[in-house]
Short mmCIF file of C-alpha atoms in Angstrom, two decimals:
data_model
loop_
_atom_site.label_atom_id
_atom_site.label_comp_id
_atom_site.label_asym_id
_atom_site.label_seq_id
_atom_site.Cartn_x
_atom_site.Cartn_y
_atom_site.Cartn_z
CA MET N 1 5.09 -62.17 12.53
CA ASP N 2 2.65 -64.81 13.79
CA THR N 3 -0.57 -64.98 11.90
CA GLN N 4 -1.94 -65.49 15.44
CA ASP N 5 -0.71 -62.12 15.97
CA LEU N 6 -2.42 -60.10 13.22
CA LEU N 7 -6.07 -61.82 15.01
CA ALA N 8 -9.35 -59.51 14.94
CA PRO N 9 -9.35 -58.25 19.08
CA ARG N 10 -13.04 -60.23 20.36
CA LEU N 11 -15.43 -58.90 22.92
CA LEU N 12 -16.41 -61.02 25.63
CA ALA N 13 -19.14 -60.55 28.66
CA LEU N 14 -17.20 -61.45 32.06
CA GLY N 15 -20.89 -61.82 33.51
CA ASP N 16 -22.63 -58.49 34.05
CA ALA N 17 -19.75 -56.45 35.12
CA ALA N 18 -16.49 -56.67 33.29
CA TRP N 19 -15.83 -57.01 29.64
CA THR N 20 -12.65 -58.94 28.65
CA VAL N 21 -11.32 -57.96 24.81
CA GLU N 22 -9.54 -60.96 24.22
CA PHE N 23 -6.27 -60.54 21.59
CA GLY N 24 -5.30 -64.21 20.84
CA ARG N 25 -5.71 -67.83 21.01
CA GLU N 26 -2.08 -68.48 21.74
CA ILE N 27 0.83 -67.28 24.58
CA SER N 28 3.70 -64.97 22.72
CA ALA N 29 5.25 -61.18 23.72
CA THR N 30 3.65 -59.67 20.84
CA LEU N 31 -0.03 -59.89 21.89
CA ASN N 32 0.78 -59.20 26.00
CA ALA N 33 2.86 -56.75 24.79
CA ARG N 34 -0.87 -54.93 22.34
CA VAL N 35 -2.37 -55.90 25.88
CA MET N 36 -0.39 -53.70 27.85
CA GLY N 37 -0.96 -51.45 25.61
CA LEU N 38 -4.69 -51.96 25.81
CA ALA N 39 -4.53 -51.50 29.91
CA GLU N 40 -2.09 -48.48 29.39
CA ARG N 41 -5.88 -46.95 27.32
CA VAL N 42 -7.69 -47.60 29.70
CA ALA N 43 -5.49 -46.18 32.95
CA LEU N 44 -5.21 -42.79 30.97
CA LEU N 45 -8.95 -42.87 29.92
CA ARG N 46 -10.34 -43.29 33.90
CA HIS N 47 -9.36 -40.73 34.44
CA ASP N 48 -10.37 -38.08 31.47
CA ASP N 49 -13.23 -39.62 30.01
CA PRO N 50 -16.34 -39.40 32.38
CA LEU N 51 -17.66 -43.44 29.89
CA PHE N 52 -14.14 -44.95 31.99
CA ALA N 53 -15.36 -43.18 35.31
CA THR N 54 -16.78 -46.34 36.77
CA VAL N 55 -13.86 -48.87 35.62
CA SER N 56 -13.32 -50.52 39.06
CA ASP N 57 -9.80 -52.72 37.74
CA VAL N 58 -8.66 -53.63 34.92
CA VAL N 59 -6.70 -57.20 34.63
CA PRO N 60 -4.00 -58.30 32.05
CA THR N 61 -3.64 -61.90 31.16
CA PHE N 62 -1.38 -63.70 28.80
CA ARG N 63 -4.13 -62.48 25.74
CA SER N 64 -6.40 -60.77 27.22
CA LEU N 65 -7.60 -57.55 28.91
CA SER N 66 -10.68 -57.69 31.73
CA VAL N 67 -12.27 -54.87 32.66
CA HIS N 68 -14.27 -54.64 35.74
CA PHE N 69 -17.16 -51.81 36.43
CA ASP N 70 -20.17 -50.69 38.44
CA PRO N 71 -23.19 -52.16 35.55
CA LEU N 72 -25.72 -49.59 37.48
CA ALA N 73 -23.36 -46.61 36.70
CA THR N 74 -21.98 -47.55 33.25
CA ASP N 75 -23.41 -47.57 29.89
CA ALA N 76 -22.38 -51.20 29.37
CA GLU N 77 -22.68 -51.80 25.32
CA ALA N 78 -21.24 -48.25 25.00
CA LEU N 79 -18.09 -49.43 27.07
CA GLY N 80 -18.23 -52.38 25.53
CA GLN N 81 -18.20 -50.68 21.54
CA ARG N 82 -15.02 -48.74 23.18
CA LEU N 83 -12.89 -51.29 24.35
CA LEU N 84 -13.05 -52.85 21.30
CA ALA N 85 -12.21 -49.65 19.29
CA LEU N 86 -9.67 -49.04 21.82
CA ALA N 87 -7.95 -52.46 20.71
CA GLN N 88 -8.74 -52.70 17.13
CA GLN N 89 -5.94 -49.66 17.91
CA ALA N 90 -4.31 -50.45 20.36
CA GLY N 91 -0.10 -50.79 19.35
CA GLN N 92 2.21 -52.54 21.63
CA GLN N 93 2.48 -51.58 25.42
CA VAL N 94 2.74 -47.83 25.54
CA ARG N 95 4.82 -48.08 28.34
CA GLU N 96 8.10 -50.46 28.59
CA GLY N 97 7.81 -52.28 32.02
CA ARG N 98 10.58 -52.11 34.51
CA ARG N 99 13.53 -54.44 34.46
CA TRP N 100 14.79 -56.37 37.60
CA ARG N 101 17.70 -58.31 38.20
CA LEU N 102 16.93 -61.07 40.89
CA PRO N 103 19.72 -63.25 43.03
CA VAL N 104 18.26 -67.21 42.82
CA CYS N 105 20.58 -69.26 45.07
CA PHE N 106 20.95 -73.07 43.27
CA GLU N 107 22.52 -74.87 46.38
CA GLY N 108 21.40 -76.14 50.25
CA GLY N 109 18.88 -78.54 48.51
CA PHE N 110 16.87 -75.85 46.39
CA ALA N 111 16.59 -77.53 43.08
CA PRO N 112 15.48 -80.93 44.01
CA ASP N 113 14.57 -80.97 40.42
CA LEU N 114 17.56 -80.19 38.63
CA PRO N 115 19.54 -83.55 38.07
CA ARG N 116 15.82 -84.41 36.55
CA LEU N 117 16.02 -81.95 34.35
CA ALA N 118 19.11 -82.10 33.59
CA GLN N 119 18.59 -86.25 32.27
CA ALA N 120 15.65 -85.09 30.23
CA LYS N 121 17.09 -82.59 28.14
CA GLY N 122 20.23 -84.61 28.04
CA LEU N 123 22.50 -81.40 29.74
CA ALA N 124 24.73 -81.54 32.29
CA GLU N 125 23.31 -79.48 35.58
CA ALA N 126 25.96 -76.49 35.18
CA GLU N 127 24.44 -76.37 31.77
CA VAL N 128 20.88 -76.27 32.17
CA LEU N 129 21.81 -73.65 34.72
CA ALA N 130 23.69 -72.15 32.34
CA LYS N 131 20.27 -71.10 29.88
CA LEU N 132 18.32 -70.82 32.62
CA LEU N 133 20.85 -67.20 33.76
CA GLU N 134 20.96 -66.63 30.15
CA ALA N 135 17.56 -65.70 29.41
CA GLN N 136 15.52 -62.73 30.00
CA PHE N 137 12.18 -63.33 31.08
CA ARG N 138 8.69 -61.31 30.75
CA VAL N 139 6.02 -60.86 33.07
CA TYR N 140 3.15 -62.18 31.41
CA MET N 141 0.47 -62.41 34.19
CA ILE N 142 0.40 -62.47 38.19
CA GLY N 143 -1.62 -65.34 39.78
CA PHE N 144 -2.98 -68.57 41.30
CA LEU N 145 -1.53 -66.88 44.34
CA PRO N 146 -1.16 -63.30 45.79
CA GLY N 147 2.42 -62.09 43.44
CA PHE N 148 2.85 -65.21 41.17
CA PRO N 149 4.58 -64.22 38.40
CA TYR N 150 3.38 -66.35 35.02
CA MET N 151 6.77 -65.35 33.24
CA GLY N 152 7.70 -66.14 29.31
CA GLY N 153 10.85 -66.75 27.99
CA LEU N 154 11.94 -70.32 29.40
CA PRO N 155 14.47 -71.28 26.53
CA PRO N 156 12.66 -74.58 25.13
CA GLU N 157 15.56 -77.06 25.50
CA LEU N 158 14.23 -76.70 29.16
CA ALA N 159 10.58 -77.41 28.68
CA MET N 160 9.16 -79.34 31.29
CA PRO N 161 5.92 -80.53 32.53
CA ARG N 162 4.72 -80.26 35.18
CA LEU N 163 5.04 -82.78 38.32
CA ALA N 164 3.07 -85.82 38.23
CA SER N 165 1.96 -85.58 41.71
CA PRO N 166 1.99 -82.30 42.61
CA ARG N 167 4.49 -81.83 45.94
CA GLN N 168 2.10 -80.85 49.01
CA ARG N 169 4.89 -78.34 50.41
CA VAL N 170 7.03 -75.81 48.10
CA PRO N 171 8.64 -73.73 49.92
CA ALA N 172 8.19 -69.84 49.73
CA ASN N 173 10.88 -67.87 46.72
CA SER N 174 11.48 -70.76 44.72
CA LEU N 175 11.79 -70.51 41.13
CA ALA N 176 10.04 -73.18 39.18
CA VAL N 177 9.43 -73.91 36.16
CA ALA N 178 7.05 -76.27 33.51
CA GLY N 179 6.08 -76.24 30.30
CA GLU N 180 7.83 -73.30 28.12
CA MET N 181 7.18 -70.37 32.05
CA CYS N 182 9.30 -69.97 34.67
CA SER N 183 7.39 -68.46 38.51
CA VAL N 184 8.49 -67.60 41.72
CA TYR N 185 6.05 -69.04 44.69
CA PRO N 186 6.17 -66.16 46.87
CA TRP N 187 4.36 -68.27 49.66
CA GLU N 188 4.39 -72.10 50.67
CA SER N 189 2.11 -74.09 48.80
CA PRO N 190 1.17 -76.89 46.66
CA GLY N 191 2.18 -77.25 43.47
CA GLY N 192 3.58 -79.05 40.88
CA TRP N 193 6.49 -76.86 39.25
CA ASN N 194 9.63 -78.00 38.64
CA LEU N 195 12.40 -76.07 41.75
CA LEU N 196 15.29 -75.51 40.19
CA GLY N 197 16.16 -72.88 42.93
CA ARG N 198 15.31 -70.43 45.95
CA THR N 199 15.83 -66.60 45.68
CA PRO N 200 16.03 -64.81 48.97
CA VAL N 201 13.87 -61.79 47.59
CA GLN N 202 9.89 -61.24 48.67
CA LEU N 203 7.65 -60.97 45.53
CA PHE N 204 4.56 -60.25 48.24
CA ASP N 205 5.30 -57.84 50.74
CA LEU N 206 2.23 -56.98 52.91
CA LYS N 207 4.02 -54.30 53.71
CA GLN N 208 4.68 -52.34 50.73
CA ALA N 209 0.83 -51.40 51.14
CA GLY N 210 1.34 -49.34 47.73
CA GLN N 211 1.99 -52.76 45.95
CA PRO N 212 2.58 -55.57 47.89
CA ALA N 213 3.16 -57.78 44.62
CA MET N 214 6.83 -56.83 43.72
CA LEU N 215 6.61 -57.48 39.73
CA ALA N 216 3.59 -56.95 37.43
CA ALA N 217 2.52 -57.73 34.21
CA GLY N 218 5.00 -56.53 31.56
CA ASP N 219 8.31 -56.00 33.74
CA LEU N 220 11.22 -58.16 32.35
CA VAL N 221 13.56 -60.26 34.84
CA ARG N 222 17.31 -61.72 34.57
CA TRP N 223 18.38 -63.77 37.37
CA TYR N 224 22.19 -63.89 38.54
CA ALA N 225 23.29 -66.56 40.94
CA VAL N 226 24.48 -66.37 44.45
CA SER N 227 26.54 -68.91 46.48
CA LEU N 228 24.28 -70.55 49.56
CA ASP N 229 25.97 -67.98 52.11
CA GLU N 230 25.41 -64.74 50.05
CA TYR N 231 22.33 -66.16 49.82
CA GLU N 232 21.22 -66.59 53.41
CA ARG N 233 23.50 -62.80 53.79
CA LEU N 234 20.30 -61.07 51.57
CA GLN N 235 17.88 -63.04 53.26
CA GLN N 236 18.98 -60.85 56.92
CA LEU N 237 19.37 -57.61 54.92
CA ILE N 238 15.73 -57.78 52.41
CA PRO N 239 13.01 -58.19 55.65
CA SER N 240 15.30 -55.77 57.94
CA GLY N 241 14.92 -52.77 55.05
CA ALA N 242 18.51 -52.76 54.67
CA LEU N 243 18.31 -53.73 51.17
CA PRO N 244 14.60 -52.08 49.71
CA ARG N 245 13.34 -54.21 46.70
CA GLU N 246 14.36 -51.28 44.18
CA SER N 247 17.58 -52.04 44.81
CA PHE N 248 16.94 -55.00 42.24
CA LEU N 249 16.40 -52.20 39.75
CA GLN N 250 19.62 -51.32 38.48
CA ALA N 251 21.66 -52.41 36.04
CA GLU N 252 24.69 -53.99 37.37
CA GLU N 253 24.28 -56.22 41.03
CA PRO N 254 23.42 -54.07 43.76
CA THR N 255 25.48 -53.31 46.25
CA CYS N 256 24.66 -54.86 48.87
CA PRO N 257 25.66 -53.43 52.95
CA ALA N 258 28.54 -54.31 54.60
#
């Protein structure tokens, strides 16, 4: 185990209405699992412990957890010390995240940065895609845009820096990599990540009132390749509700309506 995983948690004030518990200084699955373990404990205590009753939000990141509360109705110092004690006891994530298997298309001009990445790494384009599809990604946090997942697990040999000049427009649902991270742009937006494909799955959907963001911290994601024809078919089915997002939780490829 890396020594970073053994560091004692630190309690940091985030203004007068939030505490941040920091577990380490680097990004790793083990540290993130400790973050999610504490998040799970706090979620349970919000219903059972009066000290946590005024907690309004819990925000996990790569290596820390921020807990927001009502400063007028909370003993902030007592809450902070309790959080630190819980963090020191916290094991890894209590509840395993959901497992997703999501389609991605590499055709139709959806992977403009694939040739450059392959050349930089001395790999054939097919080798790059094979490594991407073999990897399992872990969602560390959601940020930058609503529903934008920061996912670790990119093979180190595919790591690439951000573009020197970001694009002014990145198409929605673009699969992208930067550093050793993978993500999907859920909205059309500016962006500097390397674009390697596009998914027909909507990662942020306001019609999903309970949880507009499809992915959550702790979830695991694998990708499978689809042709341009299949991409276009899925793109029609998914927004209509004929293929709900839960279909992609299955271990095998989801069975699509004809």
